[in-house]
PDB file of C-alpha atoms and ligand atoms in Angstrom:
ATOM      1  CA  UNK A  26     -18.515   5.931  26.671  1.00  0.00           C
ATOM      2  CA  UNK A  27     -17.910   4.353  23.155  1.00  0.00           C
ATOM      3  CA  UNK A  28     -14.783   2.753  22.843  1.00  0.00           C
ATOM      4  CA  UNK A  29     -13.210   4.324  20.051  1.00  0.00           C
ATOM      5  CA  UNK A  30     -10.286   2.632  19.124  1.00  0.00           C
ATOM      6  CA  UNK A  31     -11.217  -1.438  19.745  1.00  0.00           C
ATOM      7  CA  UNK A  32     -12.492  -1.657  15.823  1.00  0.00           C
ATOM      8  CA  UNK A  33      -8.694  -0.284  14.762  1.00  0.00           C
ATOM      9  CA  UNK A  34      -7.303  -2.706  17.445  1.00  0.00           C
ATOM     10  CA  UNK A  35     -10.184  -5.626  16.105  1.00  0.00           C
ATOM     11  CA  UNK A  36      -8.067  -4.547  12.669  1.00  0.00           C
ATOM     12  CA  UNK A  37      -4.662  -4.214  14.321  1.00  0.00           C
ATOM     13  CA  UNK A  38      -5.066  -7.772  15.308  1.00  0.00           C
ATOM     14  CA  UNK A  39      -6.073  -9.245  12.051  1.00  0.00           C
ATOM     15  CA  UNK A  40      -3.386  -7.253   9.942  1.00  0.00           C
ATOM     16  CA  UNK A  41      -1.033  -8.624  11.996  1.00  0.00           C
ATOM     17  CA  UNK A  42      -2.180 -12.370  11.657  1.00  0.00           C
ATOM     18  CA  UNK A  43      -1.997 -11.688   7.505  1.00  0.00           C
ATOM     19  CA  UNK A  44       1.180 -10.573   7.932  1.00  0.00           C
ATOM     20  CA  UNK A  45       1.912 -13.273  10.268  1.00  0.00           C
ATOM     21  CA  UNK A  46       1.051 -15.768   7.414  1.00  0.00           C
ATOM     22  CA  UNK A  47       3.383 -13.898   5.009  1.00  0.00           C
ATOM     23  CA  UNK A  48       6.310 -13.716   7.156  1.00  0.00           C
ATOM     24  CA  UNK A  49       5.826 -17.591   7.868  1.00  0.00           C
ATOM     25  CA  UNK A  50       5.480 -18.408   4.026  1.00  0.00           C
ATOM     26  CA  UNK A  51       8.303 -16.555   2.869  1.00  0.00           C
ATOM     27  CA  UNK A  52      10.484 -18.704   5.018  1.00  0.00           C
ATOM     28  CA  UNK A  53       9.855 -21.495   3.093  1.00  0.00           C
ATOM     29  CA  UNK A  54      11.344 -19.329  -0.387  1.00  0.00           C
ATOM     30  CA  UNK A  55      14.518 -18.063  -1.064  1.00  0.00           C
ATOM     31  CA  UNK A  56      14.488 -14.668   0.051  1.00  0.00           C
ATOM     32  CA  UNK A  57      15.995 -11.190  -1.437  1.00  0.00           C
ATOM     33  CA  UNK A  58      17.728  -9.714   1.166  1.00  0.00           C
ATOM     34  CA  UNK A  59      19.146  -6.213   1.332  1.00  0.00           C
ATOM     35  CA  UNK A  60      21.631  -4.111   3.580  1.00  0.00           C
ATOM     36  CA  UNK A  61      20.837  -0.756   4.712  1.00  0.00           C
ATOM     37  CA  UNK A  62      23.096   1.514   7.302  1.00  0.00           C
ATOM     38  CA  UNK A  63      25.529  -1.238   7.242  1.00  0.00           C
ATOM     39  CA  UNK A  64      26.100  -4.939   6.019  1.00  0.00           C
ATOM     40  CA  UNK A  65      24.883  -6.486   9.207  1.00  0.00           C
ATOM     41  CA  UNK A  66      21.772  -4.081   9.216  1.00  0.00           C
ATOM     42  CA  UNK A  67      19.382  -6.186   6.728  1.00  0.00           C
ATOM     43  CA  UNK A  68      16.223  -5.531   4.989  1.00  0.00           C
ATOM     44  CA  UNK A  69      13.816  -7.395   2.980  1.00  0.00           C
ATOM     45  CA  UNK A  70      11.503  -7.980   0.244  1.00  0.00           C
ATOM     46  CA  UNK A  71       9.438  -9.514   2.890  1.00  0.00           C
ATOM     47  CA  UNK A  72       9.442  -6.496   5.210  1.00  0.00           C
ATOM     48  CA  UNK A  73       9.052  -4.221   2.391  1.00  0.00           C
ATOM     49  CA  UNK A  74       5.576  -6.443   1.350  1.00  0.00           C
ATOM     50  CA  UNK A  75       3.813  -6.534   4.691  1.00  0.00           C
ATOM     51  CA  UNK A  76       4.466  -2.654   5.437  1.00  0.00           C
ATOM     52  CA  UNK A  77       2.842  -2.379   2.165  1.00  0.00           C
ATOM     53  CA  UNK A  78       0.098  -4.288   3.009  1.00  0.00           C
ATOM     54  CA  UNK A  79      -0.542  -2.239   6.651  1.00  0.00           C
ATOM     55  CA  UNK A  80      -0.395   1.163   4.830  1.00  0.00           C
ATOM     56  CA  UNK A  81      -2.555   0.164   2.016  1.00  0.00           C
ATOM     57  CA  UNK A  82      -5.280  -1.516   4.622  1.00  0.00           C
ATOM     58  CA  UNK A  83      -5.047   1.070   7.035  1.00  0.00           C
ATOM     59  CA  UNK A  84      -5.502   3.519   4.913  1.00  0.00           C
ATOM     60  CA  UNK A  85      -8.516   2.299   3.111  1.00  0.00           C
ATOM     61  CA  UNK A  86     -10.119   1.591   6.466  1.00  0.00           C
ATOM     62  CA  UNK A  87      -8.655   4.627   8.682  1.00  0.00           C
ATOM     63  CA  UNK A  88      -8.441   7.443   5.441  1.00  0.00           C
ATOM     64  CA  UNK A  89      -7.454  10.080   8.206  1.00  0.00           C
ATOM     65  CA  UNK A  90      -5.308   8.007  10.138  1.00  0.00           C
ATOM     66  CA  UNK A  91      -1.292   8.715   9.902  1.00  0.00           C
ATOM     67  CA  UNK A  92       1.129   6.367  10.114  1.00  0.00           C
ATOM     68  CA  UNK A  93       4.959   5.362  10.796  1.00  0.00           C
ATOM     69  CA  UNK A  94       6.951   2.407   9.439  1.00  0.00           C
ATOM     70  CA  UNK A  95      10.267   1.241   9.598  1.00  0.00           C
ATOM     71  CA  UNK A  96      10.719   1.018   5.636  1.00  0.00           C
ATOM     72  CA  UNK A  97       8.695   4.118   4.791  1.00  0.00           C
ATOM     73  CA  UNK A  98      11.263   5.706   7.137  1.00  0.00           C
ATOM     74  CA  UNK A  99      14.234   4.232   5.277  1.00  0.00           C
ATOM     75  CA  UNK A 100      13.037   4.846   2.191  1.00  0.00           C
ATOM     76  CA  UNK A 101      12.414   8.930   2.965  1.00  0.00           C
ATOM     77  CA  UNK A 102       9.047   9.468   4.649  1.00  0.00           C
ATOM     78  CA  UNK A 103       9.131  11.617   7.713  1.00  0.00           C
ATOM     79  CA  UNK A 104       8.969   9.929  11.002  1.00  0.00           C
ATOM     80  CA  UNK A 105       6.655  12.897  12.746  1.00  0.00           C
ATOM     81  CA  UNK A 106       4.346  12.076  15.069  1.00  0.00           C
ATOM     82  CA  UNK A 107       1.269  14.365  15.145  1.00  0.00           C
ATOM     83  CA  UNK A 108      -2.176  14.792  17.494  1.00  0.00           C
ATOM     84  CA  UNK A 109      -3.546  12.365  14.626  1.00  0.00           C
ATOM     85  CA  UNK A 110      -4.286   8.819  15.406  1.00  0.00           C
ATOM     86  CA  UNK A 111      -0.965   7.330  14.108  1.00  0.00           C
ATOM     87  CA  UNK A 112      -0.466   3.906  13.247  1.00  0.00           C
ATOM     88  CA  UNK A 113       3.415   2.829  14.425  1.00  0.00           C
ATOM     89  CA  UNK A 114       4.956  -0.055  11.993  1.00  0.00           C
ATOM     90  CA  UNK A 115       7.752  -2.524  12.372  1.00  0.00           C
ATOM     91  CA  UNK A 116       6.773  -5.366  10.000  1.00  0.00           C
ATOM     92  CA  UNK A 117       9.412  -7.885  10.535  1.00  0.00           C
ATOM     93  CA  UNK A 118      11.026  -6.955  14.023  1.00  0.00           C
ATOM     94  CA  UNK A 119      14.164  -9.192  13.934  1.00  0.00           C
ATOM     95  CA  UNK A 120      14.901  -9.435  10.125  1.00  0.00           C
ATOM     96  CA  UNK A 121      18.028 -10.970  10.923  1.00  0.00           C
ATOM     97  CA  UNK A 122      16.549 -13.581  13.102  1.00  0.00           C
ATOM     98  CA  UNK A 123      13.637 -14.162   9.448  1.00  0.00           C
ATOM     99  CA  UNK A 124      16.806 -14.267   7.389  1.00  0.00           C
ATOM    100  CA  UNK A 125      18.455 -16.800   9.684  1.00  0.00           C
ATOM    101  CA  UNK A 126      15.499 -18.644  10.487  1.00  0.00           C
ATOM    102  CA  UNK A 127      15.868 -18.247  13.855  1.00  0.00           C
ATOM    103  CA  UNK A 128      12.021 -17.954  15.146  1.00  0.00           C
ATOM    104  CA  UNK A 129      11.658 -14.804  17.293  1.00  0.00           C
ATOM    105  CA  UNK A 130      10.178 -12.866  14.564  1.00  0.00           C
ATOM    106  CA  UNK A 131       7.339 -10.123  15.123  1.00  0.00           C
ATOM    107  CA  UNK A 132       5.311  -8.045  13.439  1.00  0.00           C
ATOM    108  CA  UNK A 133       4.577  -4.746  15.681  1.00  0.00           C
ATOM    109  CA  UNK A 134       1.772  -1.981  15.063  1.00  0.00           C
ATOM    110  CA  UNK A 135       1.440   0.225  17.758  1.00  0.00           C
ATOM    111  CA  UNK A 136      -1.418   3.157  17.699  1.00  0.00           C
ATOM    112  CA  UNK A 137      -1.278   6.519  19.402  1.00  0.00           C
ATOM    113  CA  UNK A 138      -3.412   9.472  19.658  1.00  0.00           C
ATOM    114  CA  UNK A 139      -3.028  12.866  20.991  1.00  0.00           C
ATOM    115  CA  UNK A 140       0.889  11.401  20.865  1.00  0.00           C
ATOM    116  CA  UNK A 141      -0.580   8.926  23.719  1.00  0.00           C
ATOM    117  CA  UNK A 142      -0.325   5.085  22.944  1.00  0.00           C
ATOM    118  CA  UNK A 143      -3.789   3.553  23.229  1.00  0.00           C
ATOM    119  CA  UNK A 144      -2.925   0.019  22.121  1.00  0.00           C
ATOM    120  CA  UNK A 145      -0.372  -2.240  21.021  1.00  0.00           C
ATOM    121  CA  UNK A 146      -0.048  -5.892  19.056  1.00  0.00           C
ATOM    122  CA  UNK A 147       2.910  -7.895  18.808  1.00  0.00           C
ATOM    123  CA  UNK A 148       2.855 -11.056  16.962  1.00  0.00           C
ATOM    124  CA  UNK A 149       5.380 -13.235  17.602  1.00  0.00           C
ATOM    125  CA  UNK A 150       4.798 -15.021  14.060  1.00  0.00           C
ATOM    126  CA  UNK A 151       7.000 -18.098  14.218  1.00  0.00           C
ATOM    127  CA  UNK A 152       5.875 -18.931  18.071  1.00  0.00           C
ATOM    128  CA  UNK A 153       1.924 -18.241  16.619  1.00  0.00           C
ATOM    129  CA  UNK A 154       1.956 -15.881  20.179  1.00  0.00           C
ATOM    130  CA  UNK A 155      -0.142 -12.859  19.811  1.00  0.00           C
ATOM    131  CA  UNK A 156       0.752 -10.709  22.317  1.00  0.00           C
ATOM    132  CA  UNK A 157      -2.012  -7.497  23.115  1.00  0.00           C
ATOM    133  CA  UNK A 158      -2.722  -4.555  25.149  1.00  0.00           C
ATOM    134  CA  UNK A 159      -5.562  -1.535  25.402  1.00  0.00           C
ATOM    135  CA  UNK A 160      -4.545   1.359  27.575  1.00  0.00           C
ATOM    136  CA  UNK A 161      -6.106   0.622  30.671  1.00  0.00           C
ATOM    137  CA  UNK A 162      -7.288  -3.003  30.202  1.00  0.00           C
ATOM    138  CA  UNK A 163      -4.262  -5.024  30.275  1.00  0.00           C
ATOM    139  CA  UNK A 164      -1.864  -7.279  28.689  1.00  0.00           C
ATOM    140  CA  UNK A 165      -2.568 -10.439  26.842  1.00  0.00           C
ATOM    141  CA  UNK A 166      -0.673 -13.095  25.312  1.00  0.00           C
ATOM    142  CA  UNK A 167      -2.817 -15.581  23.123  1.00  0.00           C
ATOM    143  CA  UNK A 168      -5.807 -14.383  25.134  1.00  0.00           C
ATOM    144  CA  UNK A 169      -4.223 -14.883  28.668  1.00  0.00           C
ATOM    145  CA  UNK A 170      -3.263 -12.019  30.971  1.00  0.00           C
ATOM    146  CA  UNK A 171       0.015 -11.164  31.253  1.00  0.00           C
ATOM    147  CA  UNK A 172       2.009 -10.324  34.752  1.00  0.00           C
ATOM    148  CA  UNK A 173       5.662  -8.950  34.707  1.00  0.00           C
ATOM    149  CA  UNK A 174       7.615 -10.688  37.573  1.00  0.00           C
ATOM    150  CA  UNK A 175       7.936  -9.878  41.182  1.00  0.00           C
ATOM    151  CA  UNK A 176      11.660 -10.324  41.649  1.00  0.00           C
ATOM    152  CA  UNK A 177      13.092  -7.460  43.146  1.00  0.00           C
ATOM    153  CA  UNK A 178      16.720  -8.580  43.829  1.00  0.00           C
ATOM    154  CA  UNK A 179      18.592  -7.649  40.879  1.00  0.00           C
ATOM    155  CA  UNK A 180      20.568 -11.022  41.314  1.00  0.00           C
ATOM    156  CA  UNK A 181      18.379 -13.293  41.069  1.00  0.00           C
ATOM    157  CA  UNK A 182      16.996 -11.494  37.626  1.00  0.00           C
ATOM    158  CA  UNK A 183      17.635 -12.500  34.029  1.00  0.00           C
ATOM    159  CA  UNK A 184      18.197  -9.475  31.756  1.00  0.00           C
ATOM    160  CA  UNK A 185      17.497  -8.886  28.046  1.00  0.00           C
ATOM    161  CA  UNK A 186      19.695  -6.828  26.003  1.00  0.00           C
ATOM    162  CA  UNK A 187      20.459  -6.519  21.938  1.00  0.00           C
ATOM    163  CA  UNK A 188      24.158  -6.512  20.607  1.00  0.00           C
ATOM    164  CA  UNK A 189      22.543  -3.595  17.886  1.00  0.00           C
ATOM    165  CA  UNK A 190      23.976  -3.424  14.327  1.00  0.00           C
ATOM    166  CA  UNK A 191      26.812  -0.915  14.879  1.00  0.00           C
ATOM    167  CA  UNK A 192      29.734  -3.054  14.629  1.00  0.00           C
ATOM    168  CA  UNK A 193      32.469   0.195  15.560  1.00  0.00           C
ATOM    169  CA  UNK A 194      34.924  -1.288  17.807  1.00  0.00           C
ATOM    170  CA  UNK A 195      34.348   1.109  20.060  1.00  0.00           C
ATOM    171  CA  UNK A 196      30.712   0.722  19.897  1.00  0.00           C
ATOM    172  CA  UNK A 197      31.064  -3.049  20.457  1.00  0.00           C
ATOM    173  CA  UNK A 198      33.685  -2.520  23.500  1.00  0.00           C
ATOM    174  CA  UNK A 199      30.544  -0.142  25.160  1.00  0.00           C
ATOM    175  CA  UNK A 200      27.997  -2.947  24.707  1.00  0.00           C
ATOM    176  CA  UNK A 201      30.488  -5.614  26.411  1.00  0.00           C
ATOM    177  CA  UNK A 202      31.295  -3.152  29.202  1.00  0.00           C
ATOM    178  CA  UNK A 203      27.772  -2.368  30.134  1.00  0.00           C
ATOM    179  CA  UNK A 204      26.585  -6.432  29.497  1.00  0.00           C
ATOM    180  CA  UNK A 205      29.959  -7.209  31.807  1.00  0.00           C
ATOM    181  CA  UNK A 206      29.021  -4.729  34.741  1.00  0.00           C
ATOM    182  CA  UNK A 207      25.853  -6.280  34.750  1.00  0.00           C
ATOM    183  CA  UNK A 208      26.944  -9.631  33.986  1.00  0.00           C
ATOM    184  CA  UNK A 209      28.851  -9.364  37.370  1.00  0.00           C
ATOM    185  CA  UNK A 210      26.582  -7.819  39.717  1.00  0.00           C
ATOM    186  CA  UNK A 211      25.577 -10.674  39.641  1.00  0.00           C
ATOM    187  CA  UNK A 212      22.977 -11.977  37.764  1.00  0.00           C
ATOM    188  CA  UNK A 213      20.911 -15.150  36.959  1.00  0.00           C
ATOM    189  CA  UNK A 214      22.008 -14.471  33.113  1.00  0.00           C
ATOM    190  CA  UNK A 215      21.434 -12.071  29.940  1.00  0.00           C
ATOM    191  CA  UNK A 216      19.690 -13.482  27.104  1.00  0.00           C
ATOM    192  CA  UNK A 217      18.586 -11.774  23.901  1.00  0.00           C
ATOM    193  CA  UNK A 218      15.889 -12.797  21.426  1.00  0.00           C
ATOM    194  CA  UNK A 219      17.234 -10.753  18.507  1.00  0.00           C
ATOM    195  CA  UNK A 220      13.996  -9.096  18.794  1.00  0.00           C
ATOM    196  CA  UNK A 221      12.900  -5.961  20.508  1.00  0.00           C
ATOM    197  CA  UNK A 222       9.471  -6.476  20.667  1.00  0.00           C
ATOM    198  CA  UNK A 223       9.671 -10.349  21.506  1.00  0.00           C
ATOM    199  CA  UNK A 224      12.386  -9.109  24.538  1.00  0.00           C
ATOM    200  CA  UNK A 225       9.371  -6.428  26.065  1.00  0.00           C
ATOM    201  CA  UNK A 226       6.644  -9.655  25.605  1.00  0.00           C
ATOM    202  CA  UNK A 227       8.642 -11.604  27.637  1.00  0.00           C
ATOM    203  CA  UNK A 228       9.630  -8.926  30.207  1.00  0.00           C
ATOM    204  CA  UNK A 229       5.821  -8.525  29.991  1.00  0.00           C
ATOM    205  CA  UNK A 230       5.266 -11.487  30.679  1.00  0.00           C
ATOM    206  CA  UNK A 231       7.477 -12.057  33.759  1.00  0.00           C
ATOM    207  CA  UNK A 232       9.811 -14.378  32.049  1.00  0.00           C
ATOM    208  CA  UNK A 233      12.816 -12.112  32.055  1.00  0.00           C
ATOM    209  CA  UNK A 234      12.882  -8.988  34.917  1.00  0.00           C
ATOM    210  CA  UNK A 235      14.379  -6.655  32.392  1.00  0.00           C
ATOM    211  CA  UNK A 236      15.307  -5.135  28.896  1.00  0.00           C
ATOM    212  CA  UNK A 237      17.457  -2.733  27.952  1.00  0.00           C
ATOM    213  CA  UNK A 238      19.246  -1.609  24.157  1.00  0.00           C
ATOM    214  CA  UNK A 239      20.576   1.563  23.492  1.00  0.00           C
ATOM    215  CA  UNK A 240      19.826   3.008  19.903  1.00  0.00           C
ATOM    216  CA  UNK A 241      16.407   1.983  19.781  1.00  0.00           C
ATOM    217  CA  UNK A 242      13.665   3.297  17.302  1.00  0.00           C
ATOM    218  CA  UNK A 243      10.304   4.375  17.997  1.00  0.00           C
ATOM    219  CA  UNK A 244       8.484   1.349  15.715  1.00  0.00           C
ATOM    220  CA  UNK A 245      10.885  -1.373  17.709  1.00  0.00           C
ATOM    221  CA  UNK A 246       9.268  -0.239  21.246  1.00  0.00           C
ATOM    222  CA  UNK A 247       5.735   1.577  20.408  1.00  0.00           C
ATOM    223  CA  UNK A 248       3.425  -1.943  20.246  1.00  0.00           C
ATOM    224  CA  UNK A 249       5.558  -3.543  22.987  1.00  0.00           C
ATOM    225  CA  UNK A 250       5.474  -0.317  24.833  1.00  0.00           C
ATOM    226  CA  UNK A 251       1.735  -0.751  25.809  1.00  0.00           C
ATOM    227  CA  UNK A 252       1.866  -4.535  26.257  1.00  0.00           C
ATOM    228  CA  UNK A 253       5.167  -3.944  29.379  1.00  0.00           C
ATOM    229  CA  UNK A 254       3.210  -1.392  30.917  1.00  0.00           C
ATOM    230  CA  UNK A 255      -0.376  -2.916  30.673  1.00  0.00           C
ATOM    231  CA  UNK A 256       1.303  -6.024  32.259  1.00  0.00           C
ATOM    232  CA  UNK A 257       2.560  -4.193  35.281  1.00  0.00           C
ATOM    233  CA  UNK A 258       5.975  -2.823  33.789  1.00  0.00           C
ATOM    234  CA  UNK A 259       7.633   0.400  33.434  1.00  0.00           C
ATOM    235  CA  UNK A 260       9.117   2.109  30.480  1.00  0.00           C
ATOM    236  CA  UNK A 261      12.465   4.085  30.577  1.00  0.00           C
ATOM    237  CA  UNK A 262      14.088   6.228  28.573  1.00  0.00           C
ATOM    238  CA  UNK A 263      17.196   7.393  29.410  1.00  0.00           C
ATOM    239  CA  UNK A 264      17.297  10.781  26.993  1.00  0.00           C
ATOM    240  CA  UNK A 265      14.937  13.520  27.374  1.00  0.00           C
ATOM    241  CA  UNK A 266      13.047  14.474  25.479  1.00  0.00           C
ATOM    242  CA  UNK A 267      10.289  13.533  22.653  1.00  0.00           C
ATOM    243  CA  UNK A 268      10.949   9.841  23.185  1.00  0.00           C
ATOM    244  CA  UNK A 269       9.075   8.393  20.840  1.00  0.00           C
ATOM    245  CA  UNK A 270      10.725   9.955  17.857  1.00  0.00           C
ATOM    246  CA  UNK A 271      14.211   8.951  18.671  1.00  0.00           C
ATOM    247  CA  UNK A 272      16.508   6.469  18.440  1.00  0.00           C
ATOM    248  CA  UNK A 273      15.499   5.537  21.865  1.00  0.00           C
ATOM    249  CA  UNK A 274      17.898   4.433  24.246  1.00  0.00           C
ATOM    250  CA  UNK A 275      15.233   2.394  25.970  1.00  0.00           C
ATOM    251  CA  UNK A 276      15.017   0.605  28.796  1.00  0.00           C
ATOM    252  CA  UNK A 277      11.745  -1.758  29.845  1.00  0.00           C
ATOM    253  CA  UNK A 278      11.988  -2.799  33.276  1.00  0.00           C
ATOM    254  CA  UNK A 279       9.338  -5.142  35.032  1.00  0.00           C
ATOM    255  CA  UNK A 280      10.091  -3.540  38.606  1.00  0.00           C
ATOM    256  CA  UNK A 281       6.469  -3.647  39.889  1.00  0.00           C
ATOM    257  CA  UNK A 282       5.423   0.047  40.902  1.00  0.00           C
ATOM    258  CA  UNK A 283       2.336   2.008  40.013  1.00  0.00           C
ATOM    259  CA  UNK A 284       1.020   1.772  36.308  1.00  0.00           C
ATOM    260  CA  UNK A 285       1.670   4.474  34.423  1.00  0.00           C
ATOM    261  CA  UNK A 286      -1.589   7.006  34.761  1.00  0.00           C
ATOM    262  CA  UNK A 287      -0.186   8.465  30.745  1.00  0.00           C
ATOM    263  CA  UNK A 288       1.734   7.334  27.522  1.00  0.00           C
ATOM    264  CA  UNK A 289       2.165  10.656  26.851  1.00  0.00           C
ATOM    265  CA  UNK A 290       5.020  12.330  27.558  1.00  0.00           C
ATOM    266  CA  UNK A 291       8.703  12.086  28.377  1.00  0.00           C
ATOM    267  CA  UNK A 292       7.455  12.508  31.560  1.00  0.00           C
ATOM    268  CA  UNK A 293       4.462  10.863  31.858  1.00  0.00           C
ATOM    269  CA  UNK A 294       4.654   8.451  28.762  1.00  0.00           C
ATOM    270  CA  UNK A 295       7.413   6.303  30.981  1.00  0.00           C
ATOM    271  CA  UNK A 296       6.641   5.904  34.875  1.00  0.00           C
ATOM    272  CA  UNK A 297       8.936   6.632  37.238  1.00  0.00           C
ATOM    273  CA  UNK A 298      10.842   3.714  38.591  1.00  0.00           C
ATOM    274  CA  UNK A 299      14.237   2.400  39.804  1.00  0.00           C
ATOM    275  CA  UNK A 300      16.884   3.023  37.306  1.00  0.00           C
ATOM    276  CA  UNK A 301      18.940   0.278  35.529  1.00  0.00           C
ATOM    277  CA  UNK A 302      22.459  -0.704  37.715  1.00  0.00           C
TER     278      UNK A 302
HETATM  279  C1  LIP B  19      15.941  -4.725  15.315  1.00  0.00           C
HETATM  280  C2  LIP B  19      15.542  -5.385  16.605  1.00  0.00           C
HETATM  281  C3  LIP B  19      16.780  -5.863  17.291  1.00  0.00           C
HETATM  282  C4  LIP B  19      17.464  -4.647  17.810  1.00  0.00           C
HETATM  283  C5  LIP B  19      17.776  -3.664  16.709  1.00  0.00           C
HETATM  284  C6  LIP B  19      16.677  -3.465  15.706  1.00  0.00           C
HETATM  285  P1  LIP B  19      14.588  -4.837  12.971  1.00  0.00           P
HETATM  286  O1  LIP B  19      14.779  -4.411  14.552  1.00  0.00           O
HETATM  287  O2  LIP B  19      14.666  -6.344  16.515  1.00  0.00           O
HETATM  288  O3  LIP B  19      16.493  -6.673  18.393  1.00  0.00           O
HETATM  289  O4  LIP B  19      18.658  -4.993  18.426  1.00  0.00           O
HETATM  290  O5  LIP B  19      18.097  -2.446  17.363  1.00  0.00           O
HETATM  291  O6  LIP B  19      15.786  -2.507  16.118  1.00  0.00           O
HETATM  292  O7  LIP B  19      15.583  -4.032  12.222  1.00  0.00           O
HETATM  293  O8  LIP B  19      14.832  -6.290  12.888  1.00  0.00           O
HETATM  294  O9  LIP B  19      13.198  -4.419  12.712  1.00  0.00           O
END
């Protein structure tokens, strides 16, 4: 059977290394940078310019393709998900991390049909890793497969978790509570990239056993979504339903099980595994 989708991933892949070369360029500048939701949740020109450039290419290669981006989204486009092949944005996952200079930086387009994810690209723009996956035909990092770990004692793990840019006392005393009870199970450590994507590639790729954030939005998780599960992984989310349009309160976990027959569903778009301590 034709293989539909590989010239939008073939496309996928190159937007992503354009946007790479952006990302990396405007580090050398000073940059414009912007708050949104709160002073410590940042935006800027830079992520503004490659979304830009992803619509505008997309949609002069794909006319009928839809599409979902983080700043389109903040800026008033609906975030709706349809049967249409959709094209799912985050052009500078970890702004804070470009605005710091602190080089876990990705650029994320995930792709779904029939609400299904067929393929995902992370690039990881700073570390030059390009991080892939087709339904069905793996995970890839720079061209090399990608295996989530084997550990299955929770103590001998390292997690992955974000601190999130709510900075409500009370939000901040829930974050230290759950990163304590886990802290003390105990574990080999918890670490945190400062990006979402960048913490799935490496769960992915069996460097850390687990990820989890809380508050999590559908173009943070849809690229790395494919490349965790491709790579052996399991996706999931702890609120029902339509799980891709939420904030998700996500959870990747590398516990090896069955790969997931679907990205579909609630149901079927995460497999069932093990759920977080
Ligand atoms: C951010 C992530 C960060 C996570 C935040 C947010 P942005 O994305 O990379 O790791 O904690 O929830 O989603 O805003 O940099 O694209």
């Amino acid at each position: 059977m034709a293989d539909l989708w590989q010239e939008a991933m073939d496309h996928a892949v190159a937007l992503a290394k354009k946007a790479g070369e952006i990302v990396r360029d405007a580090l050398q500048n000073e940059m414009k940078i912007m708050c949104k939701s709160s002073s410590v949740d940042l935006v800027t020109k830079t992520d503004q310019k490659v979304e830009q450039l992803i619509i505008d290419s997309v949609k002069e290669k794909f006319p009928n393709h839809g599409f979902i981006g983080e700043e389109s989204v903040a800026a008033g486009q609906p975030c709706l998900l349809t049967d249409d092949p959709t094209w799912i944005v985050d052009p500078v996952d970890g702004t804070t991390n470009f605005v710091h200079g602190y080089p876990f930086v990705a650029v994320c387009i995930g792709f779904a049909v029939n609400k299904m994810l067929e393929f995902g690209v992370v690039y990881s723009c700073i570390e030059d890793k390009m991080y892939t996956a087709r339904r069905g035909k793996g995970a890839f990092c720079n061209g090399d497969p990608l295996q989530v770990s084997d550990q299955k004692e929770i103590n001998q793990s390292i997690i992955a978790t974000e601190f999130g840019s709510s900075r409500d006392p009370e939000v901040v005393d829930k974050i230290f509570s759950n990163m304590r009870k886990i802290l003390c199970l105990p574990v080999h450590g918890i670490r945190g990239s400062g990006s979402a994507a960048v913490n799935m590639c490496l769960v992915a790729a069996g460097c850390v056993e687990a990820y989890y954030e809380v508050g999590i939005h559908c173009w943070d998780v849809a690229a790395a979504a494919v490349i965790v599960a491709e790579a052996g992984g399991v996706l999931v989310d702890l609120e029902e339903p339509e799980p891709m349009m939420m904030p998700w309160r996500l959870a990747s976990a590398s516990w090896r099980g069955s790969r997931p027959q679907s990205l579909r569903s609630s149901s079927s778009w995460v497999s069932s595994g093990p759920p977080l301590p």
